[in-house]
Tab-separated table of C-alpha atoms in Angstrom:
chain	number	residue	atom	x	y	z
A	1	MET	CA	7.779	-203.506	188.366
A	2	VAL	CA	7.207	-203.747	184.607
A	3	GLY	CA	3.595	-204.933	184.789
A	4	THR	CA	1.408	-207.418	186.608
A	5	PRO	CA	0.358	-210.963	185.601
A	6	VAL	CA	-3.253	-210.298	186.575
A	7	LEU	CA	-3.585	-208.176	183.405
A	8	PHE	CA	-3.345	-211.378	181.314
A	9	VAL	CA	-6.719	-212.395	182.735
A	10	ALA	CA	-8.421	-209.068	183.487
A	11	ILE	CA	-7.863	-207.273	180.172
A	12	PRO	CA	-8.973	-210.026	177.743
A	13	LEU	CA	-11.993	-210.859	179.927
A	14	LEU	CA	-12.997	-207.186	179.933
A	15	ALA	CA	-12.393	-207.013	176.179
A	16	ALA	CA	-14.524	-210.119	175.596
A	17	PHE	CA	-17.332	-208.476	177.582
A	18	LEU	CA	-17.024	-205.196	175.669
A	19	ILE	CA	-16.638	-206.632	172.144
A	20	PRO	CA	-20.418	-207.064	171.548
A	21	LEU	CA	-21.059	-203.539	172.856
A	22	LEU	CA	-18.296	-202.020	170.733
A	23	GLY	CA	-19.646	-203.903	167.723
A	24	MET	CA	-22.901	-202.007	168.092
A	25	ILE	CA	-20.942	-198.762	167.596
A	26	TRP	CA	-18.838	-199.955	164.643
A	27	LYS	CA	-18.941	-203.597	163.455
A	28	GLU	CA	-15.286	-203.639	162.455
A	29	LEU	CA	-14.289	-203.160	166.114
A	30	VAL	CA	-15.290	-206.808	166.682
A	31	ARG	CA	-12.287	-207.805	164.570
A	32	ILE	CA	-9.924	-204.970	165.591
A	33	VAL	CA	-10.183	-205.016	169.413
A	34	PRO	CA	-8.863	-208.608	169.907
A	35	GLY	CA	-5.782	-207.711	167.872
A	36	LEU	CA	-5.091	-204.595	169.949
A	37	VAL	CA	-5.524	-206.531	173.201
A	38	LEU	CA	-3.309	-209.418	172.093
A	39	THR	CA	-0.611	-207.010	170.851
A	40	TYR	CA	-0.535	-205.302	174.238
A	41	LEU	CA	-0.471	-208.626	176.120
A	42	LEU	CA	2.381	-209.911	173.936
A	43	ILE	CA	4.456	-206.792	174.709
A	44	LEU	CA	3.595	-207.137	178.411
A	45	SER	CA	4.540	-210.828	178.469
A	46	VAL	CA	7.905	-210.154	176.812
A	47	ASN	CA	8.640	-207.370	179.330
A	48	LEU	CA	7.693	-209.600	182.271
A	49	LEU	CA	9.747	-212.506	180.930
A	50	ASN	CA	12.819	-210.263	180.595
A	51	HIS	CA	12.215	-209.128	184.180
A	52	VAL	CA	11.881	-212.614	185.711
A	53	LEU	CA	14.917	-213.938	183.803
A	54	VAL	CA	16.994	-211.393	185.764
A	55	HIS	CA	15.136	-210.903	189.045
A	56	GLY	CA	13.285	-214.207	189.592
A	57	PRO	CA	9.571	-215.138	189.608
A	58	ILE	CA	6.755	-212.632	190.117
A	59	VAL	CA	4.020	-213.779	192.508
A	60	GLU	CA	0.865	-211.695	192.178
A	61	VAL	CA	-1.544	-211.794	195.138
A	62	ILE	CA	-5.211	-211.104	194.407
A	63	ALA	CA	-7.120	-208.735	196.743
A	64	GLY	CA	-4.386	-208.756	199.378
A	65	TRP	CA	-5.095	-212.317	200.603
A	66	VAL	CA	-1.664	-213.946	200.736
A	67	PRO	CA	-1.097	-217.660	200.024
A	68	PRO	CA	-2.123	-220.271	200.956
A	69	ILE	CA	-5.535	-218.694	201.711
A	70	GLY	CA	-5.769	-216.211	198.866
A	71	ILE	CA	-5.494	-216.590	195.101
A	72	ASN	CA	-2.124	-215.990	193.496
A	73	LEU	CA	-0.619	-215.988	190.017
A	74	VAL	CA	2.984	-217.076	189.376
A	75	PHE	CA	4.952	-215.672	186.436
A	76	SER	CA	8.251	-217.590	186.399
A	77	ALA	CA	10.742	-218.298	183.632
A	78	PHE	CA	8.877	-221.555	182.881
A	79	SER	CA	5.324	-220.197	182.931
A	80	GLY	CA	6.464	-216.893	181.379
A	81	PHE	CA	8.028	-218.660	178.406
A	82	LEU	CA	4.719	-220.427	177.723
A	83	VAL	CA	2.697	-217.214	178.198
A	84	VAL	CA	4.863	-215.391	175.628
A	85	LEU	CA	4.438	-218.320	173.229
A	86	MET	CA	0.653	-218.387	173.703
A	87	GLU	CA	0.174	-214.631	173.326
A	88	PHE	CA	2.387	-214.625	170.213
A	89	LEU	CA	0.456	-217.481	168.610
A	90	GLY	CA	-2.828	-215.922	169.687
A	91	LEU	CA	-1.868	-212.714	167.896
A	92	LEU	CA	-0.890	-214.669	164.769
A	93	VAL	CA	-4.163	-216.633	164.825
A	94	TRP	CA	-6.064	-213.346	165.108
A	95	ALA	CA	-4.091	-211.779	162.227
A	96	TYR	CA	-4.577	-214.854	160.046
A	97	SER	CA	-8.298	-215.068	160.889
A	98	TYR	CA	-8.926	-211.442	159.939
A	99	ARG	CA	-10.967	-211.970	156.735
A	100	PHE	CA	-10.004	-215.676	156.497
A	101	LYS	CA	-13.496	-216.211	155.080
A	102	ARG	CA	-14.621	-213.046	153.302
A	103	ASN	CA	-18.283	-213.999	153.401
A	104	VAL	CA	-18.422	-214.413	157.188
A	105	ASP	CA	-21.168	-212.157	158.509
A	106	TYR	CA	-21.013	-209.911	161.546
A	107	GLU	CA	-22.676	-212.343	163.981
A	108	PRO	CA	-20.397	-215.343	163.227
A	109	ALA	CA	-17.334	-213.062	163.322
A	110	LEU	CA	-18.469	-211.715	166.701
A	111	LYS	CA	-18.813	-215.235	168.121
A	112	TYR	CA	-15.506	-216.353	166.607
A	113	PHE	CA	-13.336	-213.545	167.969
A	114	LEU	CA	-15.097	-213.546	171.339
A	115	MET	CA	-14.521	-217.292	171.785
A	116	LEU	CA	-10.936	-216.967	170.536
A	117	MET	CA	-10.263	-214.344	173.211
A	118	MET	CA	-11.766	-216.594	175.885
A	119	LEU	CA	-9.749	-219.573	174.622
A	120	ILE	CA	-6.472	-217.678	174.929
A	121	THR	CA	-7.447	-216.192	178.312
A	122	GLY	CA	-8.313	-219.598	179.756
A	123	SER	CA	-5.123	-221.199	178.433
A	124	VAL	CA	-2.890	-218.431	179.815
A	125	GLY	CA	-4.792	-218.617	183.111
A	126	ILE	CA	-4.039	-222.362	183.387
A	127	VAL	CA	-0.338	-221.585	183.100
A	128	LEU	CA	-0.307	-218.648	185.536
A	129	THR	CA	-2.622	-219.750	188.328
A	130	GLY	CA	-1.148	-220.827	191.633
A	131	ASP	CA	-4.048	-222.944	192.909
A	132	ILE	CA	-5.736	-226.073	191.628
A	133	PHE	CA	-9.341	-224.858	191.816
A	134	ASN	CA	-8.723	-221.782	189.680
A	135	MET	CA	-6.882	-224.038	187.256
A	136	PHE	CA	-10.151	-226.011	187.024
A	137	VAL	CA	-12.028	-222.752	186.332
A	138	PHE	CA	-9.594	-221.735	183.579
A	139	ILE	CA	-9.773	-225.224	182.060
A	140	GLU	CA	-13.566	-224.888	181.911
A	141	ILE	CA	-13.279	-221.463	180.221
A	142	THR	CA	-10.880	-222.924	177.667
A	143	SER	CA	-12.998	-226.025	177.075
A	144	ILE	CA	-16.293	-224.159	176.586
A	145	SER	CA	-14.608	-221.824	174.094
A	146	ALA	CA	-13.084	-224.807	172.287
A	147	TYR	CA	-16.490	-226.544	172.052
A	148	GLY	CA	-17.983	-223.431	170.480
A	149	LEU	CA	-15.134	-223.013	167.986
A	150	THR	CA	-15.359	-226.680	166.985
A	151	ALA	CA	-19.039	-226.190	166.185
A	152	PHE	CA	-18.409	-222.894	164.353
A	153	TYR	CA	-19.579	-224.288	161.014
A	154	LYS	CA	-23.227	-225.271	161.406
A	155	GLY	CA	-23.011	-228.678	159.755
A	156	ARG	CA	-23.748	-232.153	161.004
A	157	ASN	CA	-20.078	-233.139	161.130
A	158	SER	CA	-19.159	-230.023	163.137
A	159	ALA	CA	-21.988	-230.642	165.593
A	160	GLU	CA	-20.973	-234.287	165.963
A	161	ALA	CA	-17.315	-233.361	166.540
A	162	SER	CA	-18.282	-230.737	169.103
A	163	PHE	CA	-20.646	-233.149	170.879
A	164	LYS	CA	-17.900	-235.750	171.130
A	165	TYR	CA	-15.570	-233.063	172.520
A	166	VAL	CA	-18.220	-231.981	175.057
A	167	MET	CA	-18.718	-235.563	176.258
A	168	MET	CA	-14.983	-236.082	176.747
A	169	GLY	CA	-14.702	-232.664	178.397
A	170	SER	CA	-17.478	-233.534	180.836
A	171	ILE	CA	-15.597	-236.647	181.895
A	172	ALA	CA	-12.461	-234.541	182.337
A	173	SER	CA	-14.310	-232.030	184.533
A	174	THR	CA	-15.657	-234.823	186.736
A	175	PHE	CA	-12.254	-236.422	187.230
A	176	LEU	CA	-10.654	-233.040	187.891
A	177	LEU	CA	-13.196	-232.164	190.581
A	178	LEU	CA	-12.748	-235.564	192.226
A	179	ALA	CA	-8.981	-235.051	192.314
A	180	ILE	CA	-9.397	-231.569	193.825
A	181	MET	CA	-11.824	-232.929	196.443
A	182	ILE	CA	-9.359	-235.620	197.496
A	183	ILE	CA	-6.510	-233.115	197.820
A	184	TYR	CA	-8.597	-230.621	199.794
A	185	SER	CA	-10.084	-233.276	202.085
A	186	GLN	CA	-6.631	-234.556	202.954
A	187	LEU	CA	-4.580	-231.348	203.150
A	188	GLY	CA	-7.159	-228.586	203.588
A	189	THR	CA	-5.551	-226.361	200.965
A	190	LEU	CA	-5.865	-225.637	197.245
A	191	ASN	CA	-2.669	-223.630	196.815
A	192	MET	CA	-0.183	-225.557	194.672
A	193	ALA	CA	2.910	-224.431	196.574
A	194	ASP	CA	1.246	-225.300	199.910
A	195	ILE	CA	0.152	-228.698	198.566
A	196	ALA	CA	3.693	-229.362	197.313
A	197	ASN	CA	5.026	-228.411	200.753
A	198	ARG	CA	2.636	-230.754	202.599
A	199	ILE	CA	2.045	-233.586	200.137
A	200	HIS	CA	4.445	-235.860	202.077
A	201	THR	CA	1.875	-236.023	204.916
A	202	MET	CA	-0.812	-237.427	202.619
A	203	LYS	CA	-1.493	-241.164	202.487
A	204	PRO	CA	0.121	-242.793	199.402
A	205	ALA	CA	-3.171	-244.370	198.254
A	206	TYR	CA	-4.894	-240.972	198.126
A	207	LYS	CA	-1.906	-239.466	196.351
A	208	ILE	CA	-1.949	-242.155	193.664
A	209	ILE	CA	-5.707	-241.901	193.113
A	210	SER	CA	-5.708	-238.100	192.895
A	211	TYR	CA	-2.698	-238.074	190.552
A	212	ILE	CA	-4.391	-240.581	188.236
A	213	PHE	CA	-7.563	-238.455	188.250
A	214	PHE	CA	-5.540	-235.326	187.426
A	215	VAL	CA	-3.628	-236.951	184.567
A	216	THR	CA	-6.782	-238.552	183.164
A	217	ALA	CA	-8.643	-235.243	183.198
A	218	LEU	CA	-5.784	-233.194	181.774
A	219	GLY	CA	-4.814	-235.972	179.367
A	220	ILE	CA	-8.008	-235.342	177.404
A	221	GLU	CA	-6.959	-231.769	176.575
A	222	ALA	CA	-3.317	-232.830	176.204
A	223	GLU	CA	-4.389	-235.424	173.601
A	224	ILE	CA	-2.879	-238.411	175.413
A	225	PHE	CA	-3.894	-241.855	174.104
A	226	PRO	CA	-6.555	-243.260	174.619
A	227	LEU	CA	-8.160	-239.966	175.779
A	228	ASN	CA	-7.658	-238.132	172.478
A	229	GLY	CA	-10.643	-239.511	170.559
A	230	TRP	CA	-12.133	-236.029	170.226
A	231	ALA	CA	-9.042	-234.437	168.693
A	232	PRO	CA	-9.005	-235.641	165.043
A	233	ASP	CA	-12.693	-234.760	164.520
A	234	ALA	CA	-12.359	-231.379	166.248
A	235	TYR	CA	-9.266	-230.429	164.231
A	236	ALA	CA	-10.931	-231.574	161.000
A	237	GLU	CA	-14.254	-229.771	161.503
A	238	ALA	CA	-13.125	-226.514	163.160
A	239	PRO	CA	-11.983	-223.557	160.984
A	240	GLY	CA	-8.342	-223.827	159.864
A	241	PRO	CA	-6.963	-221.146	162.242
A	242	VAL	CA	-8.644	-222.894	165.181
A	243	GLY	CA	-6.569	-226.013	164.507
A	244	ALA	CA	-3.460	-223.890	164.977
A	245	ALA	CA	-4.910	-222.450	168.206
A	246	PHE	CA	-5.668	-225.940	169.538
A	247	ALA	CA	-2.208	-227.300	168.683
A	248	GLY	CA	-0.234	-224.220	169.673
A	249	ILE	CA	-2.134	-222.941	172.714
A	250	VAL	CA	-4.723	-225.289	174.265
A	251	VAL	CA	-2.631	-228.453	174.182
A	252	LYS	CA	0.412	-226.597	175.529
A	253	ALA	CA	-1.613	-225.390	178.531
A	254	ALA	CA	-2.804	-228.936	179.310
A	255	VAL	CA	0.722	-230.349	179.024
A	256	TYR	CA	1.935	-227.578	181.343
A	257	ALA	CA	-0.651	-228.607	183.946
A	258	ILE	CA	0.395	-232.288	183.813
A	259	ILE	CA	4.045	-231.357	184.126
A	260	ARG	CA	3.394	-228.902	186.984
A	261	TYR	CA	1.523	-231.605	188.919
A	262	THR	CA	4.221	-234.177	188.202
A	263	TYR	CA	7.317	-232.078	188.874
A	264	THR	CA	6.158	-229.631	191.543
A	265	ILE	CA	3.138	-230.944	193.441
A	266	PHE	CA	3.303	-234.735	193.712
A	267	ASP	CA	6.248	-236.632	195.169
A	268	LEU	CA	5.243	-240.037	193.842
A	269	SER	CA	7.949	-242.369	192.617
A	270	GLY	CA	7.389	-243.808	189.167
A	271	THR	CA	5.485	-240.836	187.733
A	272	LEU	CA	8.300	-240.013	185.315
A	273	ASN	CA	8.328	-243.584	184.016
A	274	PHE	CA	4.547	-243.295	183.703
A	275	LEU	CA	5.016	-240.211	181.492
A	276	ILE	CA	7.485	-242.100	179.298
A	277	ILE	CA	5.119	-245.055	178.879
A	278	ILE	CA	1.997	-243.044	178.011
A	279	GLY	CA	4.115	-240.766	175.821
A	280	MET	CA	5.517	-243.705	173.860
A	281	ILE	CA	2.094	-245.302	173.425
A	282	THR	CA	0.598	-241.975	172.281
A	283	LEU	CA	3.499	-241.425	169.883
A	284	ILE	CA	3.307	-244.873	168.281
A	285	ILE	CA	-0.494	-244.984	167.956
A	286	ALA	CA	-0.776	-241.433	166.601
A	287	GLU	CA	1.989	-241.749	164.018
A	288	THR	CA	0.588	-245.089	162.865
A	289	ALA	CA	-2.821	-243.478	162.454
A	290	ALA	CA	-1.420	-240.390	160.693
A	291	ILE	CA	0.101	-242.411	157.865
A	292	ARG	CA	-3.313	-243.968	157.122
A	293	GLN	CA	-5.276	-240.708	156.884
A	294	GLU	CA	-6.806	-239.535	153.622
A	295	LYS	CA	-7.832	-236.070	154.883
A	296	LEU	CA	-5.174	-233.408	155.343
A	297	LYS	CA	-6.402	-231.909	158.621
A	298	ARG	CA	-6.859	-235.326	160.228
A	299	MET	CA	-3.311	-236.221	159.222
A	300	LEU	CA	-2.040	-232.996	160.815
A	301	ALA	CA	-4.150	-233.718	163.915
A	302	TYR	CA	-2.679	-237.195	164.417
A	303	SER	CA	0.796	-235.794	163.763
A	304	SER	CA	0.155	-233.198	166.478
A	305	ILE	CA	-0.944	-235.914	168.908
A	306	GLY	CA	2.222	-237.860	168.173
A	307	GLN	CA	4.386	-234.808	168.836
A	308	MET	CA	2.732	-234.351	172.248
A	309	GLY	CA	3.570	-237.972	173.010
A	310	LEU	CA	7.229	-237.230	172.286
A	311	VAL	CA	7.056	-234.145	174.540
A	312	LEU	CA	5.814	-236.308	177.442
A	313	VAL	CA	8.586	-238.836	176.788
A	314	ALA	CA	11.200	-236.054	177.000
A	315	PHE	CA	9.678	-234.704	180.242
A	316	GLY	CA	9.729	-238.275	181.557
A	317	PHE	CA	13.552	-238.351	181.471
A	318	GLY	CA	13.467	-236.198	184.607
A	319	THR	CA	16.769	-234.508	183.744
A	320	LYS	CA	17.618	-230.906	182.825
A	321	GLU	CA	18.514	-232.099	179.341
A	322	GLY	CA	15.158	-233.878	179.031
A	323	VAL	CA	13.132	-230.868	180.209
A	324	PHE	CA	15.129	-228.606	177.871
A	325	ALA	CA	14.396	-230.971	174.961
A	326	ALA	CA	10.697	-231.106	175.865
A	327	LEU	CA	10.416	-227.292	175.953
A	328	PHE	CA	12.314	-227.046	172.656
A	329	LEU	CA	9.833	-229.544	171.168
A	330	MET	CA	6.879	-227.545	172.506
A	331	LEU	CA	8.252	-224.327	170.982
A	332	ASN	CA	8.962	-225.879	167.600
A	333	HIS	CA	5.680	-227.781	167.535
A	334	ALA	CA	3.717	-224.591	168.248
A	335	ILE	CA	5.488	-222.662	165.479
A	336	ILE	CA	5.717	-225.395	162.860
A	337	LYS	CA	2.309	-227.004	163.326
A	338	SER	CA	0.642	-223.576	163.206
A	339	LEU	CA	2.328	-222.960	159.839
A	340	LEU	CA	1.145	-226.374	158.601
A	341	PHE	CA	-2.468	-225.709	159.644
A	342	PHE	CA	-2.385	-222.183	158.180
A	343	SER	CA	-0.878	-223.164	154.825
A	344	GLY	CA	-2.766	-226.475	154.654
A	345	SER	CA	-6.068	-224.640	155.114
A	346	TYR	CA	-5.468	-222.706	151.889
A	347	LEU	CA	-4.303	-225.805	149.999
A	348	VAL	CA	-7.742	-227.406	150.591
A	349	TYR	CA	-9.704	-224.131	150.924
A	350	ASN	CA	-12.393	-224.864	148.311
A	351	SER	CA	-12.425	-228.610	148.830
A	352	THR	CA	-15.437	-230.193	150.503
A	353	GLU	CA	-13.739	-233.344	151.768
A	354	LYS	CA	-10.316	-231.733	152.485
A	355	LYS	CA	-8.608	-234.868	151.161
A	356	ILE	CA	-4.863	-235.104	150.622
A	357	GLU	CA	-5.365	-236.022	146.962
A	358	GLU	CA	-7.047	-232.647	146.462
A	359	VAL	CA	-3.750	-230.755	146.964
A	360	ASN	CA	-2.459	-232.177	143.670
A	361	GLY	CA	-0.541	-229.625	141.611
A	362	MET	CA	-1.212	-226.718	143.988
A	363	SER	CA	2.398	-225.504	143.716
A	364	LYS	CA	1.620	-223.983	140.287
A	365	TYR	CA	-1.311	-221.967	141.631
A	366	LEU	CA	-0.216	-221.258	145.213
A	367	PRO	CA	3.608	-221.331	144.966
A	368	ILE	CA	4.429	-219.469	148.209
A	369	THR	CA	1.775	-221.277	150.267
A	370	SER	CA	2.975	-224.610	148.895
A	371	LEU	CA	6.592	-223.727	149.649
A	372	LEU	CA	5.694	-222.767	153.223
A	373	PHE	CA	3.779	-226.033	153.714
A	374	ALA	CA	6.800	-227.978	152.432
A	375	LEU	CA	9.042	-225.968	154.766
A	376	GLY	CA	6.793	-226.856	157.711
A	377	ALA	CA	6.696	-230.516	156.660
A	378	PHE	CA	10.483	-230.779	156.462
A	379	ALA	CA	10.864	-228.923	159.763
A	380	ILE	CA	8.378	-231.047	161.726
A	381	VAL	CA	10.049	-234.321	160.706
A	382	GLY	CA	13.400	-232.936	161.877
A	383	LEU	CA	15.339	-232.438	158.651
A	384	PRO	CA	18.347	-230.073	158.936
A	385	PRO	CA	18.769	-227.132	158.759
A	386	PHE	CA	15.227	-226.426	159.978
A	387	ALA	CA	14.069	-225.746	163.555
A	388	GLY	CA	12.655	-229.217	164.206
A	389	PHE	CA	16.084	-230.770	163.717
A	390	TRP	CA	17.488	-229.184	166.866
A	391	SER	CA	14.605	-230.206	169.125
A	392	LYS	CA	14.753	-233.828	167.945
A	393	LEU	CA	18.530	-233.786	168.327
A	394	SER	CA	17.997	-232.509	171.895
A	395	VAL	CA	15.668	-235.443	172.610
A	396	MET	CA	18.210	-237.887	171.201
A	397	THR	CA	20.981	-236.327	173.281
A	398	ALA	CA	18.871	-236.391	176.450
A	399	ALA	CA	17.935	-240.029	175.790
A	400	ALA	CA	21.581	-240.942	175.231
A	401	ASP	CA	22.572	-239.226	178.497
A	402	SER	CA	19.933	-241.337	180.293
A	403	ASN	CA	21.019	-244.536	178.483
A	404	MET	CA	17.576	-244.928	176.917
A	405	ILE	CA	18.542	-246.633	173.667
A	406	LEU	CA	14.944	-247.741	173.018
A	407	ILE	CA	13.785	-244.116	173.028
A	408	MET	CA	16.531	-243.153	170.578
A	409	ALA	CA	15.487	-245.943	168.234
A	410	LEU	CA	11.833	-244.960	168.584
A	411	VAL	CA	12.544	-241.303	167.711
A	412	LEU	CA	14.424	-242.392	164.575
A	413	ILE	CA	11.668	-244.793	163.473
A	414	VAL	CA	8.939	-242.219	164.108
A	415	SER	CA	10.883	-239.602	162.138
A	416	VAL	CA	10.986	-241.965	159.160
A	417	VAL	CA	7.220	-242.570	159.441
A	418	GLU	CA	6.609	-238.800	159.615
A	419	LEU	CA	8.848	-238.281	156.600
A	420	VAL	CA	6.812	-240.820	154.606
A	421	TYR	CA	3.400	-239.257	155.162
A	422	TYR	CA	4.558	-235.656	154.865
A	423	LEU	CA	6.500	-236.409	151.667
A	424	ARG	CA	3.329	-238.013	150.294
A	425	VAL	CA	1.599	-234.626	150.577
A	426	VAL	CA	4.562	-232.578	149.303
A	427	ASN	CA	4.944	-234.972	146.366
A	428	ARG	CA	1.302	-234.424	145.386
A	429	ILE	CA	1.671	-230.647	145.670
A	430	TYR	CA	4.680	-230.488	143.329
A	431	PHE	CA	4.500	-233.509	141.026
A	432	PHE	CA	0.812	-234.307	140.453
A	433	LYS	CA	-1.722	-232.662	138.131
A	434	LYS	CA	-4.374	-230.494	139.731
A	435	GLU	CA	-7.888	-231.828	140.231
A	436	ALA	CA	-10.104	-230.046	137.701
A	437	SER	CA	-12.931	-229.556	140.197
A	438	ILE	CA	-10.783	-227.778	142.821
A	439	LYS	CA	-10.424	-224.003	142.558
A	440	PRO	CA	-7.357	-222.655	144.401
A	441	HIS	CA	-7.962	-219.721	146.719
A	442	ARG	CA	-5.143	-217.226	147.170
A	443	PRO	CA	-4.344	-216.261	150.790
A	444	THR	CA	-5.193	-212.791	151.999
A	445	ILE	CA	-2.286	-210.410	152.581
A	446	ASN	CA	-2.532	-210.690	156.357
A	447	ALA	CA	-2.616	-214.505	156.178
A	448	MET	CA	0.416	-214.517	153.896
A	449	VAL	CA	2.326	-212.217	156.267
A	450	VAL	CA	1.532	-214.526	159.196
A	451	MET	CA	2.724	-217.604	157.312
A	452	LEU	CA	5.918	-215.834	156.173
A	453	VAL	CA	6.652	-214.782	159.779
A	454	LEU	CA	6.317	-218.396	160.952
A	455	GLY	CA	8.470	-219.606	158.051
A	456	ALA	CA	11.137	-217.028	158.911
A	457	ILE	CA	11.141	-218.117	162.579
A	458	ILE	CA	11.622	-221.750	161.523
A	459	LEU	CA	14.641	-220.739	159.447
A	460	VAL	CA	16.092	-218.435	162.140
A	461	ILE	CA	15.891	-221.153	164.817
A	462	GLY	CA	17.187	-223.689	162.324
A	463	PHE	CA	20.294	-221.689	161.399
A	464	TYR	CA	20.775	-220.034	164.805
A	465	PRO	CA	19.254	-222.163	167.611
A	466	ASP	CA	21.076	-220.108	170.246
A	467	ALA	CA	18.434	-217.435	169.648
A	468	VAL	CA	16.102	-219.422	171.929
A	469	THR	CA	18.235	-221.932	173.824
A	470	GLY	CA	19.189	-219.439	176.563
A	471	ILE	CA	15.539	-218.837	177.485
A	472	LEU	CA	14.766	-222.567	177.268
A	473	HIS	CA	17.613	-223.404	179.658
A	474	LYS	CA	16.321	-220.877	182.222
A	475	ALA	CA	12.749	-222.100	181.801
A	476	SER	CA	13.792	-225.722	182.346
A	477	ALA	CA	15.855	-224.742	185.421
A	478	SER	CA	12.800	-222.912	186.791
A	479	LEU	CA	10.628	-226.024	186.457
A	480	MET	CA	13.233	-228.282	188.040
A	481	ASP	CA	13.669	-225.996	191.081
A	482	LYS	CA	10.667	-227.103	193.150
A	483	GLY	CA	12.033	-225.493	196.308
A	484	GLN	CA	12.297	-222.084	194.652
A	485	TYR	CA	8.637	-222.257	193.535
A	486	ILE	CA	7.435	-223.138	197.036
A	487	HIS	CA	9.651	-220.505	198.665
A	488	HIS	CA	8.581	-217.634	196.393
A	489	VAL	CA	4.882	-218.338	196.947
A	490	LEU	CA	4.795	-219.225	200.635
A	491	SER	CA	7.340	-216.609	201.734
A	492	LEU	CA	4.628	-214.018	201.077
A	493	LYS	CA	3.058	-215.132	204.372
A	494	GLN	CA	5.824	-213.353	206.286
């Protein structure tokens, strides 16, 4: 054994509890401890992923109570891939946030890093848990942390954005509990593998109602239209690094939950077509909204929503090629959109309104940051030879294999729309004169290192996609093998 999945929950929770106490000894520990914890968890996740790619999933039983009675965590190739991605992005967000605002006092820094730790813990817990009630608990941990981070700046707009997020989150919690109640009342179990094994005995009407409740609840965090009303305001008002955490970690966890329910737990016909329809609607609405935005972060937020719509469309194909394309999109979106939020935050650092017109001429004052933003912009729209090209090509290939010509046309049209609004920003950065009232702020060394790492990854995947395709193929095979998931969890009874 190379480690245990329970450490992904136990260690960061313990660290979050100890951070305020350690801060009383030396204030700098409030910033240092999260980095040490996330570094360890990233190394652990990579070791576990290497192990499961060879030996199969790890099922961790809590307190000796075997499934379906006890609580269990499942670290498979699919969930492990997402855990590695989340821990990696969490570490980068921490490194970037270290002195992001030099004038941030001890108390705000304490709250920020504590909530960031809880956000990552909750998101990883959603991916690892093997029962639907603990998934609800982890979703609540993630949501409460996200509310607090949205309201980090004590202004009216931040409070309004956080309040809107809280209201939507409350609705999600209600729907999620109703769905769990229906499942438990009908099957008498909360274990996902046990539910998947017995779901065929449940009345179709109850199955449909509970599935709709699940997707509605999780769709709020996954930014599915029309449940994503909170997202643009939250992205715009939260600190820049938090936008990257939302796009790269929180949304990925919510999408994982929807896909796990759709592929593993429910056996309803038509759910894949449902994913394609809501994905297409989300994609079209979000990209249409993005092109009309005047504020940079709101534009990035709508772009992120649109990308999640495309991910759902790819999962909706229901084929290995479609799942592979969806995972490739999730990986590239996490890397590229994080770079865009990181670099974009410095382009509008001293701006009050954070408007796109305020990035005019920034290439002369922030040449590397501007170059990295342009790199992210070209990558996210799918221009070769950058990483985003291969994931969009994978979607096109999967759509062609499924004879979905409409999807292929939609991906091409959306790519053109994305190109238009991202080029509008890049054009202002390089070919417009700087606004006299805006004072550029140079990135800190740690922030620059983080952005360069993300830029390098985009180039590596772009020039050598085989660096990640092997893991993505095994992760997609793991998701598609419903029988293997049920067997590995329920065989622990014997």
